[in-house]
PDB file of C-alpha atoms in Angstrom:
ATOM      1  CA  UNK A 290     139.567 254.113 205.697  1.00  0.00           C
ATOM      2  CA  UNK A 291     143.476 254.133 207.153  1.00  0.00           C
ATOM      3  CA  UNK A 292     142.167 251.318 209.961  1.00  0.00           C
ATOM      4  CA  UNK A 293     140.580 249.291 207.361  1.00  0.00           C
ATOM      5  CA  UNK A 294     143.850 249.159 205.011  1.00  0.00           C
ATOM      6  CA  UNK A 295     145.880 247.991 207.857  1.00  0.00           C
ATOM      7  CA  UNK A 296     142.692 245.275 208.705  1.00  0.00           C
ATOM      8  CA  UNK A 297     142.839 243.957 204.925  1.00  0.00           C
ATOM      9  CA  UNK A 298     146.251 244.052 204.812  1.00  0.00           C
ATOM     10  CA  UNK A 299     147.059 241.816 208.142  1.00  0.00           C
ATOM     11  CA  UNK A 300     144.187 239.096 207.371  1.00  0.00           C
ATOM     12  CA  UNK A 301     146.169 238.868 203.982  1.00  0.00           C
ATOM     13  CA  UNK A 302     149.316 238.393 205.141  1.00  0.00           C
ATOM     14  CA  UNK A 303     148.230 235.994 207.933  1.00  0.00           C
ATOM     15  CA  UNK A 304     146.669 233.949 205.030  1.00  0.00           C
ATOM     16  CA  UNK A 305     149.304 233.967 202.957  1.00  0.00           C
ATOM     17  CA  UNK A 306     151.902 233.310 205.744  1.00  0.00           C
ATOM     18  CA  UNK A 307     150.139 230.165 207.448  1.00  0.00           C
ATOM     19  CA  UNK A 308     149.357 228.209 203.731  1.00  0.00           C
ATOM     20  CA  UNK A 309     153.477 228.718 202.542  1.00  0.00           C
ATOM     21  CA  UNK A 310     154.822 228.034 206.079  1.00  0.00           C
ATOM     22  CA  UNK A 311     156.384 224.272 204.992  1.00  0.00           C
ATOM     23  CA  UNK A 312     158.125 226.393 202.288  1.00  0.00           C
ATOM     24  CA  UNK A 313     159.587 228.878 204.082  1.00  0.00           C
ATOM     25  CA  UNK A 314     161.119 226.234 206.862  1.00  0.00           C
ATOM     26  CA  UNK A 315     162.673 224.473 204.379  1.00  0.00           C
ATOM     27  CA  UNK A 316     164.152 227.578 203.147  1.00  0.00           C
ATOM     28  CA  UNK A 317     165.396 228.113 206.328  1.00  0.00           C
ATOM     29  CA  UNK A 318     166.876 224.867 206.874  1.00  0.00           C
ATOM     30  CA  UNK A 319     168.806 225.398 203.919  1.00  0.00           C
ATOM     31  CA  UNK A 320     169.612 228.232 204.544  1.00  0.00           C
ATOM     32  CA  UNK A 321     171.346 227.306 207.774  1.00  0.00           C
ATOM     33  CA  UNK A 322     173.596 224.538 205.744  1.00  0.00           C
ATOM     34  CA  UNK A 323     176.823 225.105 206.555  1.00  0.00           C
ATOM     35  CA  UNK A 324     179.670 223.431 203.926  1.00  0.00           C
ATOM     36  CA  UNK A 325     182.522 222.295 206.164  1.00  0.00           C
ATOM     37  CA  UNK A 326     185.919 220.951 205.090  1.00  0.00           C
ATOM     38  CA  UNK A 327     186.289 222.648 201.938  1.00  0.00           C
ATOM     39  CA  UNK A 328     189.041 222.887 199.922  1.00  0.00           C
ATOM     40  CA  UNK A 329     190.877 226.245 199.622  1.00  0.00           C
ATOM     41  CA  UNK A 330     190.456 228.301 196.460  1.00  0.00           C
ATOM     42  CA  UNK A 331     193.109 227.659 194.593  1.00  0.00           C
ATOM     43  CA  UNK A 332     194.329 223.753 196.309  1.00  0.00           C
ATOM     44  CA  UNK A 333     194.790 221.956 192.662  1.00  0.00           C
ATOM     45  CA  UNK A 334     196.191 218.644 194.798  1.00  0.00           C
ATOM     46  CA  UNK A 335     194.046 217.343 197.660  1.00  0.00           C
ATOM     47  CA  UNK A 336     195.685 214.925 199.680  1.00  0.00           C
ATOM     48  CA  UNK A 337     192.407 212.853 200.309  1.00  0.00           C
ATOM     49  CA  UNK A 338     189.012 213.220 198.060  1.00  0.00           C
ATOM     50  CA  UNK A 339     185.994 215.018 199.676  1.00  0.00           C
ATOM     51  CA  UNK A 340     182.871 212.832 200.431  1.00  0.00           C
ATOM     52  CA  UNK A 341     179.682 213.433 198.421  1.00  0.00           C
ATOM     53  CA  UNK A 342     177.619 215.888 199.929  1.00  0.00           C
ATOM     54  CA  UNK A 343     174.407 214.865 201.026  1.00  0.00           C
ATOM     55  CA  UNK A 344     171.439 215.765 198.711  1.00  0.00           C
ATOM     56  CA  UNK A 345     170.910 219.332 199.264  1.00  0.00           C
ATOM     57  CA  UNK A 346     167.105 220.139 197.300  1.00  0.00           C
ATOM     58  CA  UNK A 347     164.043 221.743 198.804  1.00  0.00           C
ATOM     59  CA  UNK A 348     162.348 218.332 197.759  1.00  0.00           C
ATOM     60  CA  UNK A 349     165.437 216.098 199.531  1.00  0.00           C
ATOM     61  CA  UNK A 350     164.757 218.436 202.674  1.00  0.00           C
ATOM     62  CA  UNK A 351     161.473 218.325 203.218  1.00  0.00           C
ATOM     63  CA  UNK A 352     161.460 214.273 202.546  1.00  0.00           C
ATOM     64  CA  UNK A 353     164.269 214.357 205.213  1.00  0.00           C
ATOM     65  CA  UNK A 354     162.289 216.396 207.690  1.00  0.00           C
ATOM     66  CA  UNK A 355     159.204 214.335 207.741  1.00  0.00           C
ATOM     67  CA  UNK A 356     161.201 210.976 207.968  1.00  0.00           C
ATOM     68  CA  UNK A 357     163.144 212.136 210.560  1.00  0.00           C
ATOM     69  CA  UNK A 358     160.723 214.665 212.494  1.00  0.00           C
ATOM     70  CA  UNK A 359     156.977 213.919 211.277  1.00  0.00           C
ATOM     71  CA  UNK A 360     154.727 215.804 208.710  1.00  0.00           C
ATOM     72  CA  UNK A 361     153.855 217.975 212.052  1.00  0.00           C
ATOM     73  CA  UNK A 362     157.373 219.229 211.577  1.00  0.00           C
ATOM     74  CA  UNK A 363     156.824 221.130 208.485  1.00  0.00           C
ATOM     75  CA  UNK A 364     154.406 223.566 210.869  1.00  0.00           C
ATOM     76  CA  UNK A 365     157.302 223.896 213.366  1.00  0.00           C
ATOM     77  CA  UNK A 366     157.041 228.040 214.571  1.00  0.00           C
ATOM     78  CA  UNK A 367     153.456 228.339 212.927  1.00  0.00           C
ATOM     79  CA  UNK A 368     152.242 230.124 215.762  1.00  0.00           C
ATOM     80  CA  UNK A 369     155.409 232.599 215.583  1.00  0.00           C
ATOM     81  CA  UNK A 370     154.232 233.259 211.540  1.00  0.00           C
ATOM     82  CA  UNK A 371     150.983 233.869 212.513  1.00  0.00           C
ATOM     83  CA  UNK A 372     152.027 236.610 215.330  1.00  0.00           C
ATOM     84  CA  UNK A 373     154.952 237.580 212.651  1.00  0.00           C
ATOM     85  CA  UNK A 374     152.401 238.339 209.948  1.00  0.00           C
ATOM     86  CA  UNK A 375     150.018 240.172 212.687  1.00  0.00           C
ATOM     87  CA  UNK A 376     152.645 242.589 213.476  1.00  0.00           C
ATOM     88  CA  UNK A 377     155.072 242.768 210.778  1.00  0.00           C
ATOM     89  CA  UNK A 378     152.966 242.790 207.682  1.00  0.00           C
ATOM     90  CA  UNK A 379     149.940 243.989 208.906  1.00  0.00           C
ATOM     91  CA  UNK A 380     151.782 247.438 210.206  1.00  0.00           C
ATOM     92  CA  UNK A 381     154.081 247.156 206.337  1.00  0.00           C
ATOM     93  CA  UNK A 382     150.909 246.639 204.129  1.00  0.00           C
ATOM     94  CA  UNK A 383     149.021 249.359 206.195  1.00  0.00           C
ATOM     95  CA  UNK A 384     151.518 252.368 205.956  1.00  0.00           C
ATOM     96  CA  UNK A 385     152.207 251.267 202.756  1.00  0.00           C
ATOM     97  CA  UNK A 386     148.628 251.613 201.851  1.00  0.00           C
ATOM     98  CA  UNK A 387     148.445 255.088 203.447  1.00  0.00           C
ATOM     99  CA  UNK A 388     151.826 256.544 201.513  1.00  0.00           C
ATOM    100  CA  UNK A 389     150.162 255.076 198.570  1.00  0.00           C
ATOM    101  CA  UNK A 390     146.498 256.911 199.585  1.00  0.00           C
ATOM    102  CA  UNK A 391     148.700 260.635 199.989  1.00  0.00           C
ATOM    103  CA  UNK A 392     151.107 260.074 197.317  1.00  0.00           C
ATOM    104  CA  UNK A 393     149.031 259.161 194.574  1.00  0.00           C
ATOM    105  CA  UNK A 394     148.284 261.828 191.415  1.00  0.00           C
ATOM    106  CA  UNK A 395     144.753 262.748 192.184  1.00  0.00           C
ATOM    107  CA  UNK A 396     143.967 263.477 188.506  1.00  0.00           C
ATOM    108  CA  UNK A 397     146.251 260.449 187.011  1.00  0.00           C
ATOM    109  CA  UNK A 398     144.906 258.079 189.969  1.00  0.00           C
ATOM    110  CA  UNK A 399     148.519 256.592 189.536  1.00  0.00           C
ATOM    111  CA  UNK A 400     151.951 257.084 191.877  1.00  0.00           C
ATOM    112  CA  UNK A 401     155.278 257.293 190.413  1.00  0.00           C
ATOM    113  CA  UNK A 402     157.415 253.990 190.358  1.00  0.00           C
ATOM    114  CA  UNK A 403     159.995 255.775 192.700  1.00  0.00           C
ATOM    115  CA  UNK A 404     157.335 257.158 195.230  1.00  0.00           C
ATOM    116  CA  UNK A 405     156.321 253.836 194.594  1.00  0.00           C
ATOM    117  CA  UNK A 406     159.523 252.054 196.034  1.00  0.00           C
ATOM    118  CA  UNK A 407     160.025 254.853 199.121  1.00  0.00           C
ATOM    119  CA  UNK A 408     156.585 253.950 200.056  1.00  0.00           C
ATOM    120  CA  UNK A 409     157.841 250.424 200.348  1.00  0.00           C
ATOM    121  CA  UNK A 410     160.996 250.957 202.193  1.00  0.00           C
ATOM    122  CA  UNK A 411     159.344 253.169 204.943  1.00  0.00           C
ATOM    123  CA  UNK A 412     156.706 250.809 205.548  1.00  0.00           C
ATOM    124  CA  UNK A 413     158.796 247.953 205.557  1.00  0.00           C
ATOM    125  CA  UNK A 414     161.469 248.956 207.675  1.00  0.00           C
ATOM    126  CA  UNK A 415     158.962 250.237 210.135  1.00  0.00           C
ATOM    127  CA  UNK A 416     157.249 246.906 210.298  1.00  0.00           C
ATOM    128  CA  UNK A 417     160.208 244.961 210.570  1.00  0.00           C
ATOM    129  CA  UNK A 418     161.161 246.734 213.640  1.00  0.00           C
ATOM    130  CA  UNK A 419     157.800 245.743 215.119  1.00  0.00           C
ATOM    131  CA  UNK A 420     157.363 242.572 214.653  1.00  0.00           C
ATOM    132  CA  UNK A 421     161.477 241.168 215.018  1.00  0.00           C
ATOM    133  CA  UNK A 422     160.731 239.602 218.646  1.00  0.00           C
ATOM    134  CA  UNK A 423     158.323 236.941 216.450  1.00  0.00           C
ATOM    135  CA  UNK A 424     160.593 236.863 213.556  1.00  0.00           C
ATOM    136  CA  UNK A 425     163.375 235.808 215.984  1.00  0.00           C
ATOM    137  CA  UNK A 426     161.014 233.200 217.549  1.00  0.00           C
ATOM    138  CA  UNK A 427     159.602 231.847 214.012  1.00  0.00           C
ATOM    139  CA  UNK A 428     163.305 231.204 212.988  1.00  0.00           C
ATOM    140  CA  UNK A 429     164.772 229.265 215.815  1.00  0.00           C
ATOM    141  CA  UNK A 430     161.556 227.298 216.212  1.00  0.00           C
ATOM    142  CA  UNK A 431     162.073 226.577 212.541  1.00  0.00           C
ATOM    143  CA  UNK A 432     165.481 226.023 212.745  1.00  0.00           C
ATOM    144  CA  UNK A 433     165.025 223.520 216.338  1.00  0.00           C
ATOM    145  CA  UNK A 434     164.148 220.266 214.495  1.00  0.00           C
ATOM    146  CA  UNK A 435     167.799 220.137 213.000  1.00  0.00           C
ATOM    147  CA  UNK A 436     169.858 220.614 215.592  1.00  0.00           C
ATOM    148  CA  UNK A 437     170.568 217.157 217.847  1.00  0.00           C
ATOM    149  CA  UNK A 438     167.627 216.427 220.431  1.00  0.00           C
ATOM    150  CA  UNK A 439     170.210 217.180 223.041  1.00  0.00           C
ATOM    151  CA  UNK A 440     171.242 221.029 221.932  1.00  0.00           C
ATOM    152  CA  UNK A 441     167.043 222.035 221.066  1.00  0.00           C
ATOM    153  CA  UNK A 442     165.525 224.586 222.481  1.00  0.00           C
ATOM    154  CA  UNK A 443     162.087 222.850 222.540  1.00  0.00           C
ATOM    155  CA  UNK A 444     160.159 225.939 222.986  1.00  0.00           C
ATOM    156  CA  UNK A 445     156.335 225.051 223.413  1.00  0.00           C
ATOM    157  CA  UNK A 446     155.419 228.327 221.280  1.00  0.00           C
ATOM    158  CA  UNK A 447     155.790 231.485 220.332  1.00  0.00           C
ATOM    159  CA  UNK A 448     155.067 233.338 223.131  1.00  0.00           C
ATOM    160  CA  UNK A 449     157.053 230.588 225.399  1.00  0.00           C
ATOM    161  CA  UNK A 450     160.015 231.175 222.934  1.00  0.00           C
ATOM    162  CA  UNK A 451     159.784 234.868 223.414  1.00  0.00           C
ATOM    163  CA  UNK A 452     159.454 234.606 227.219  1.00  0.00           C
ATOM    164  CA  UNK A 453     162.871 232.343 227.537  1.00  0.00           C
ATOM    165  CA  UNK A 454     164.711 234.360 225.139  1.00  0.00           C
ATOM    166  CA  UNK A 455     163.986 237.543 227.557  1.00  0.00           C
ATOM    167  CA  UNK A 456     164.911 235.599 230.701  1.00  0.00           C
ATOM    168  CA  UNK A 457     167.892 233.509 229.467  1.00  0.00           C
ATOM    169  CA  UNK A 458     169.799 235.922 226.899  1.00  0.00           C
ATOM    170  CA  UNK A 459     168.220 239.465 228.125  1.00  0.00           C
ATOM    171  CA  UNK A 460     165.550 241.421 226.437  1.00  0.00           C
ATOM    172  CA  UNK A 461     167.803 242.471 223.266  1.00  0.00           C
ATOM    173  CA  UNK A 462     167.718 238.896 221.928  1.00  0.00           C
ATOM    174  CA  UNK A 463     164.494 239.627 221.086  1.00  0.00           C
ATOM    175  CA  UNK A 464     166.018 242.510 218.417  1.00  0.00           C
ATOM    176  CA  UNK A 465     168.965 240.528 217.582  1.00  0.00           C
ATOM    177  CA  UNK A 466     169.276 240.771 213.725  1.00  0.00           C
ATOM    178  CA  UNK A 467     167.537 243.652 213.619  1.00  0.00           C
ATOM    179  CA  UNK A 468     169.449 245.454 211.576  1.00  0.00           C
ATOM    180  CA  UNK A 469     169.398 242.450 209.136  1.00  0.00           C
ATOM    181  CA  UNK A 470     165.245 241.845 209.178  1.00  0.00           C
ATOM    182  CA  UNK A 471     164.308 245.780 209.007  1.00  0.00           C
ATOM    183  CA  UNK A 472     167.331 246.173 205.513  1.00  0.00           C
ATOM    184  CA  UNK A 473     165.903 242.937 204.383  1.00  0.00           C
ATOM    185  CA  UNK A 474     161.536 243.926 204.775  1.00  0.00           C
ATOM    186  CA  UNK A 475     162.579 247.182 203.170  1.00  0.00           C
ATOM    187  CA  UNK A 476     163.835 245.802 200.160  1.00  0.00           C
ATOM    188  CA  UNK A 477     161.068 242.985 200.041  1.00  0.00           C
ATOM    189  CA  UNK A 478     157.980 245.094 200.898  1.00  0.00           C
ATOM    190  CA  UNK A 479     159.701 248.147 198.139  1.00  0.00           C
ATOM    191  CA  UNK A 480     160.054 245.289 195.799  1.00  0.00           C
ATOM    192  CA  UNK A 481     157.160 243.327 196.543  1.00  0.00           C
ATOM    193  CA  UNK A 482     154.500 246.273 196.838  1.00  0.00           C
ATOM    194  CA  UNK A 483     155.949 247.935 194.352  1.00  0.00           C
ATOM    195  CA  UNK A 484     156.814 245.806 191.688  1.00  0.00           C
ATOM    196  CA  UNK A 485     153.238 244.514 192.065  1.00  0.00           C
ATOM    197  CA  UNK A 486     151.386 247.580 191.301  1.00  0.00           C
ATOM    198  CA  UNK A 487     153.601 248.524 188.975  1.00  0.00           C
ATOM    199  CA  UNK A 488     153.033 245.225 187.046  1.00  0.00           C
ATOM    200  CA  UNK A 489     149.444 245.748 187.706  1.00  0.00           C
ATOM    201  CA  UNK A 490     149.434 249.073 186.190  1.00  0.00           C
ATOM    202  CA  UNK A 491     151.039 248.092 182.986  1.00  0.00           C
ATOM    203  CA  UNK A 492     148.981 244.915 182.320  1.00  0.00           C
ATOM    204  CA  UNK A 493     145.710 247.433 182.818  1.00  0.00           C
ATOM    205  CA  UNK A 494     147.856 249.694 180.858  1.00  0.00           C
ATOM    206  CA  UNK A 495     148.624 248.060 178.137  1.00  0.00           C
ATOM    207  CA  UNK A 496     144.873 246.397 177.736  1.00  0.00           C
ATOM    208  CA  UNK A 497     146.393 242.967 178.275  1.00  0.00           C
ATOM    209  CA  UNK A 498     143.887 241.909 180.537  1.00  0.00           C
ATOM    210  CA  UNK A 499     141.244 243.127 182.515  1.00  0.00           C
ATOM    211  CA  UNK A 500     141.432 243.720 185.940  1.00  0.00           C
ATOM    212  CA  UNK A 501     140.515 240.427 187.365  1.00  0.00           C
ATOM    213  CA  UNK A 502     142.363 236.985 189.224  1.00  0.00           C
ATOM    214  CA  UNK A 503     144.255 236.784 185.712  1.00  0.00           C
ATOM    215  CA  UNK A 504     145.870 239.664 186.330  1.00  0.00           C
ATOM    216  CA  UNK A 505     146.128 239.520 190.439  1.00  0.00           C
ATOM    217  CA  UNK A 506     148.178 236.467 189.762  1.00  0.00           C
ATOM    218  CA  UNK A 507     150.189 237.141 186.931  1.00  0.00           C
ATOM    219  CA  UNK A 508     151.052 240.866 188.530  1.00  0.00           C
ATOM    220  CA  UNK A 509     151.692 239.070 192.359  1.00  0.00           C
ATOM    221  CA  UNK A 510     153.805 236.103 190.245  1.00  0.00           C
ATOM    222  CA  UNK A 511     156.355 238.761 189.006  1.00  0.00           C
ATOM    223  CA  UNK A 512     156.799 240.393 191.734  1.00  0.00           C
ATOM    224  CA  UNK A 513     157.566 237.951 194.203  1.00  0.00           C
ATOM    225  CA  UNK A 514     160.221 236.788 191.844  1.00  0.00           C
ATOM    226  CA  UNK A 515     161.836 240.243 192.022  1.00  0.00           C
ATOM    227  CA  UNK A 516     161.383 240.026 195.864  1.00  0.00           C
ATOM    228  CA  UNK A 517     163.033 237.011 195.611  1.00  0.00           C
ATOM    229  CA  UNK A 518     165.932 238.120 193.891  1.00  0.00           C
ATOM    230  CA  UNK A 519     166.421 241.019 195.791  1.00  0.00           C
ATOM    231  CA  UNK A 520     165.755 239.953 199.485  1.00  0.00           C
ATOM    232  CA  UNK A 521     167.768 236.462 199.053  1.00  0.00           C
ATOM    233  CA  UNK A 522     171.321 237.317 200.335  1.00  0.00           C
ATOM    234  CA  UNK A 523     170.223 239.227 203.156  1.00  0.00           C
ATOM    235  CA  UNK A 524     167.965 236.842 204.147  1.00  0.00           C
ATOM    236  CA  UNK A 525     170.831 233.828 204.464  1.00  0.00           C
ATOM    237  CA  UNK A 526     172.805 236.343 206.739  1.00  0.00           C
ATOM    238  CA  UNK A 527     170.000 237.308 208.634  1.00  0.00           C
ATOM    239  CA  UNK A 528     168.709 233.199 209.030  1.00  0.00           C
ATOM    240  CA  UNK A 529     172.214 232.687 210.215  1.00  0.00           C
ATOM    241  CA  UNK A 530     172.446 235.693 212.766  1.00  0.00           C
ATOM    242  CA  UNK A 531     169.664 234.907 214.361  1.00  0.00           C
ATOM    243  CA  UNK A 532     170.163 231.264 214.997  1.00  0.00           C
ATOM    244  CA  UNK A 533     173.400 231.391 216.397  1.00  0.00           C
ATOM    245  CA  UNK A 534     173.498 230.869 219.978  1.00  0.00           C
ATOM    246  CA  UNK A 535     176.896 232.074 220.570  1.00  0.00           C
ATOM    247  CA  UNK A 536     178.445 235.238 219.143  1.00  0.00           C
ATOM    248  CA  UNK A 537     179.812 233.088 215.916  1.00  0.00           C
ATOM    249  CA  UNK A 538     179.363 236.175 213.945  1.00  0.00           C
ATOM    250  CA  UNK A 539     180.322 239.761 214.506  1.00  0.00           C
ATOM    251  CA  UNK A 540     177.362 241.089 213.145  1.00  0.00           C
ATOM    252  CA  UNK A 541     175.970 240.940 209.802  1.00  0.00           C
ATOM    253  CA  UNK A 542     178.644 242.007 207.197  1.00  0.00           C
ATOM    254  CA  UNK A 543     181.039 239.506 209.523  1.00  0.00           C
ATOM    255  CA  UNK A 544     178.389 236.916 209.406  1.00  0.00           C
ATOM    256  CA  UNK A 545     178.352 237.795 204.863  1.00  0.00           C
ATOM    257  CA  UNK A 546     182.473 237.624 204.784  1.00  0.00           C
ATOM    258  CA  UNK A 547     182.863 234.777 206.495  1.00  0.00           C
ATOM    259  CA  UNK A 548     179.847 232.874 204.221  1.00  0.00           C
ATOM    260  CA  UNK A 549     181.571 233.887 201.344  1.00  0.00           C
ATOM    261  CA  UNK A 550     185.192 232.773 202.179  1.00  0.00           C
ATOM    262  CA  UNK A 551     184.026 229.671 203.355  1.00  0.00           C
ATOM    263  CA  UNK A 552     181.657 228.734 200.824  1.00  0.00           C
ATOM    264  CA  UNK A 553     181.725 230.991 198.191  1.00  0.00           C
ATOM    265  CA  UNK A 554     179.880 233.832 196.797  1.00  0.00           C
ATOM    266  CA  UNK A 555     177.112 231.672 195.532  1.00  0.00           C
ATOM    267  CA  UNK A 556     176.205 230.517 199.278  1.00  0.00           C
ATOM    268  CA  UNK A 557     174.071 234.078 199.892  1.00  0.00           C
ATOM    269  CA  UNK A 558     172.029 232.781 197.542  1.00  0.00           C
ATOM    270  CA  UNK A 559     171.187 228.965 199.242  1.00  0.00           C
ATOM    271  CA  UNK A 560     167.734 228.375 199.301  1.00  0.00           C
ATOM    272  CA  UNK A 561     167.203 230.315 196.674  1.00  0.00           C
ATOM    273  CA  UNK A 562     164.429 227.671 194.671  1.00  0.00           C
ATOM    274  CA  UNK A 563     162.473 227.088 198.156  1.00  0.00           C
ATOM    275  CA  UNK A 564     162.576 231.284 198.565  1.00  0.00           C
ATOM    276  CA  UNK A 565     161.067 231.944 194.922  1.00  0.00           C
ATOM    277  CA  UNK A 566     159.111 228.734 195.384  1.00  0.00           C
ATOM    278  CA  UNK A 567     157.548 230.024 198.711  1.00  0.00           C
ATOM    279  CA  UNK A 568     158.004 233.646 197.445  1.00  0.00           C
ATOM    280  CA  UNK A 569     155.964 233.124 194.097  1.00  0.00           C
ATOM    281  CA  UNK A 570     152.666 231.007 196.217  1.00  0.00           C
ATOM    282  CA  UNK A 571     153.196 233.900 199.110  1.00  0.00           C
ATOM    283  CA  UNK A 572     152.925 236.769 197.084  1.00  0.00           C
ATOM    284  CA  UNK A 573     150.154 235.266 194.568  1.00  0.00           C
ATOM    285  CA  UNK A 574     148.052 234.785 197.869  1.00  0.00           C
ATOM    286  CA  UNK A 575     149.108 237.511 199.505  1.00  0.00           C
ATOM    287  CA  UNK A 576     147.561 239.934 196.699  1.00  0.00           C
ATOM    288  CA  UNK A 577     144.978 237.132 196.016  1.00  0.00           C
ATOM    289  CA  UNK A 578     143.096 237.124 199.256  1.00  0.00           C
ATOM    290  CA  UNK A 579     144.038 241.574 199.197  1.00  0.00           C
ATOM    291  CA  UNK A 580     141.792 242.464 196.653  1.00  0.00           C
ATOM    292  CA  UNK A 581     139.484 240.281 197.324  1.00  0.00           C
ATOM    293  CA  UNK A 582     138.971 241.095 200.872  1.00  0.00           C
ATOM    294  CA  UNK A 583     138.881 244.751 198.928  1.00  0.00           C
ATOM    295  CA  UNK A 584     136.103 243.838 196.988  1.00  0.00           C
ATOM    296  CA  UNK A 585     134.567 242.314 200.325  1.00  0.00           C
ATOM    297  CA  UNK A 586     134.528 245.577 202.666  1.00  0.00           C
ATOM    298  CA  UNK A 587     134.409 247.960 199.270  1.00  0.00           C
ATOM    299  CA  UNK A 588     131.237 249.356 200.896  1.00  0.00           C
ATOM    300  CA  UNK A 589     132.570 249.338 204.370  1.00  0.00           C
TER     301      UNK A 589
END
């Protein structure tokens, strides 16, 4: 039973990771926009006037990566999302799953909302802390296509990224951001997991619907908007940690302060329509494809 949570947990996730990839690298590329040459806060007279800044959009982005790199580019790092998901989520969905199997009321058949959460931030954290060597990989090989075709890292894959990045910068590169990813998968997978079955529960609850794809999607639709919400500034820090290939940042709450002064409070928050627009598709097939690979190996 334990084995097989962790099995329809992973084949979920892998799902779910491969069909929103496009999304999530153009959250990352705008995530890594950097606003340069701005005024100061309180400069009423500017000597010259700032340029127009280039269209910005998750639809202006993704139109500029395939004119410039090829639809191709819009898989960039697949293969490090698809070992990501295999370690990461499949470890996060299966503890989570197990918590959930010990810590539910036997007679109620229902887990409190704050056993509910706890259950989310152990299993996050310790999946994060798995799978961070691919998480490192899947950014930069997201990230590659934007830098000038002089300065890329070209790796050939994920495994190739991971091998460099232990020869040329030692074998904690492969942990850098830590700190960052594990924070930021325990407050997804708490309010991911969480929010989901408690959404669940109270649609059931409530005799809204019955328990069916109406209610998988509408559920898995909330609560990757609260995971969105939640998981968004630490995500921008951690995106920008992890590319860096100098020490720009002195860890993460350097890497938030300096964001901040230099573009404002609002910048933890770029990408924010690409990360509830991959967040919302991601979570919907995430707990999609879950119960229905459920329903699949019920009698398994």
């Amino acid at each position: 039973m334990t084995v097989k949570g962790f099995f329809e947990g992973g084949v979920a996730s892998i799902v779910a990771g491969c069909s929103t990839h496009p999304l999530d690298l153009i959250k990352v590329r705008m995530q890594l926009q950097e606003t340069h040459n701005l005024r100061p806060a309180f400069a009423f007279h500017a000597s010259t006037p700032m340029p127009p800044p280039p269209p910005s959009g998750p639809i202006s982005v993704g139109v500029r990566i395939v004119q410039s790199e090829g639809v191709a580019a819009l898989f960039s790092g697949v293969s490090a999302t698809m070992l990501r998901q295999t370690l990461y989520s499949t470890t996060r969905m299966g503890l989570y799953d197990v918590l959930k199997r010990h810590w539910t009321d036997p007679e109620q058949g229902t887990m409190p909302l704050s056993r509910k959460i706890t259950a989310g931030l152990i299993a996050g954290g310790i999946g994060a802390a798995v799978g961070n060597p691919a998480d490192v990989a899947m950014v930069r090989m997201q990230a590659d296509g934007r830098a000038p075709a002089a300065e890329r890292r070209n790796y050939k894959g994920v495994f190739d990224a991971i091998r460099r990045m232990s020869n040329q910068e030692g074998v904690g590169s492969l942990w850098r951001g830590s700190a960052l990813t594990v924070n930021r998968a325990m407050i997804v997978t708490a309010s991911q997991l969480a929010s989901y079955d408690q959404f669940k529960e109270t649609i059931l609850g409530h005799g809204w619907m019955e328990d069916g794809l109406g209610t998988h999607v509408a559920a898995s639709f909330a609560a990757g908007f609260v995971a969105s919400v939640a998981s968004n500034p630490i995500d921008v820090i951690k995106t920008r940690v992890m590319n860096m290939k100098v020490e720009a940042y002195n860890g993460a709450f350097d890497c938030a302060m300096k964001t901040v002064r230099a573009e404002g409070p609002l910048a933890l928050y770029k990408g924010f329509i690409p990360t509830i627009s991959r967040q919302g598709p991601f979570t919907v097939v995430l707990f999609v494809t879950l119960e229905q690979v459920r329903k699949l190996l019920k009698e398994f």
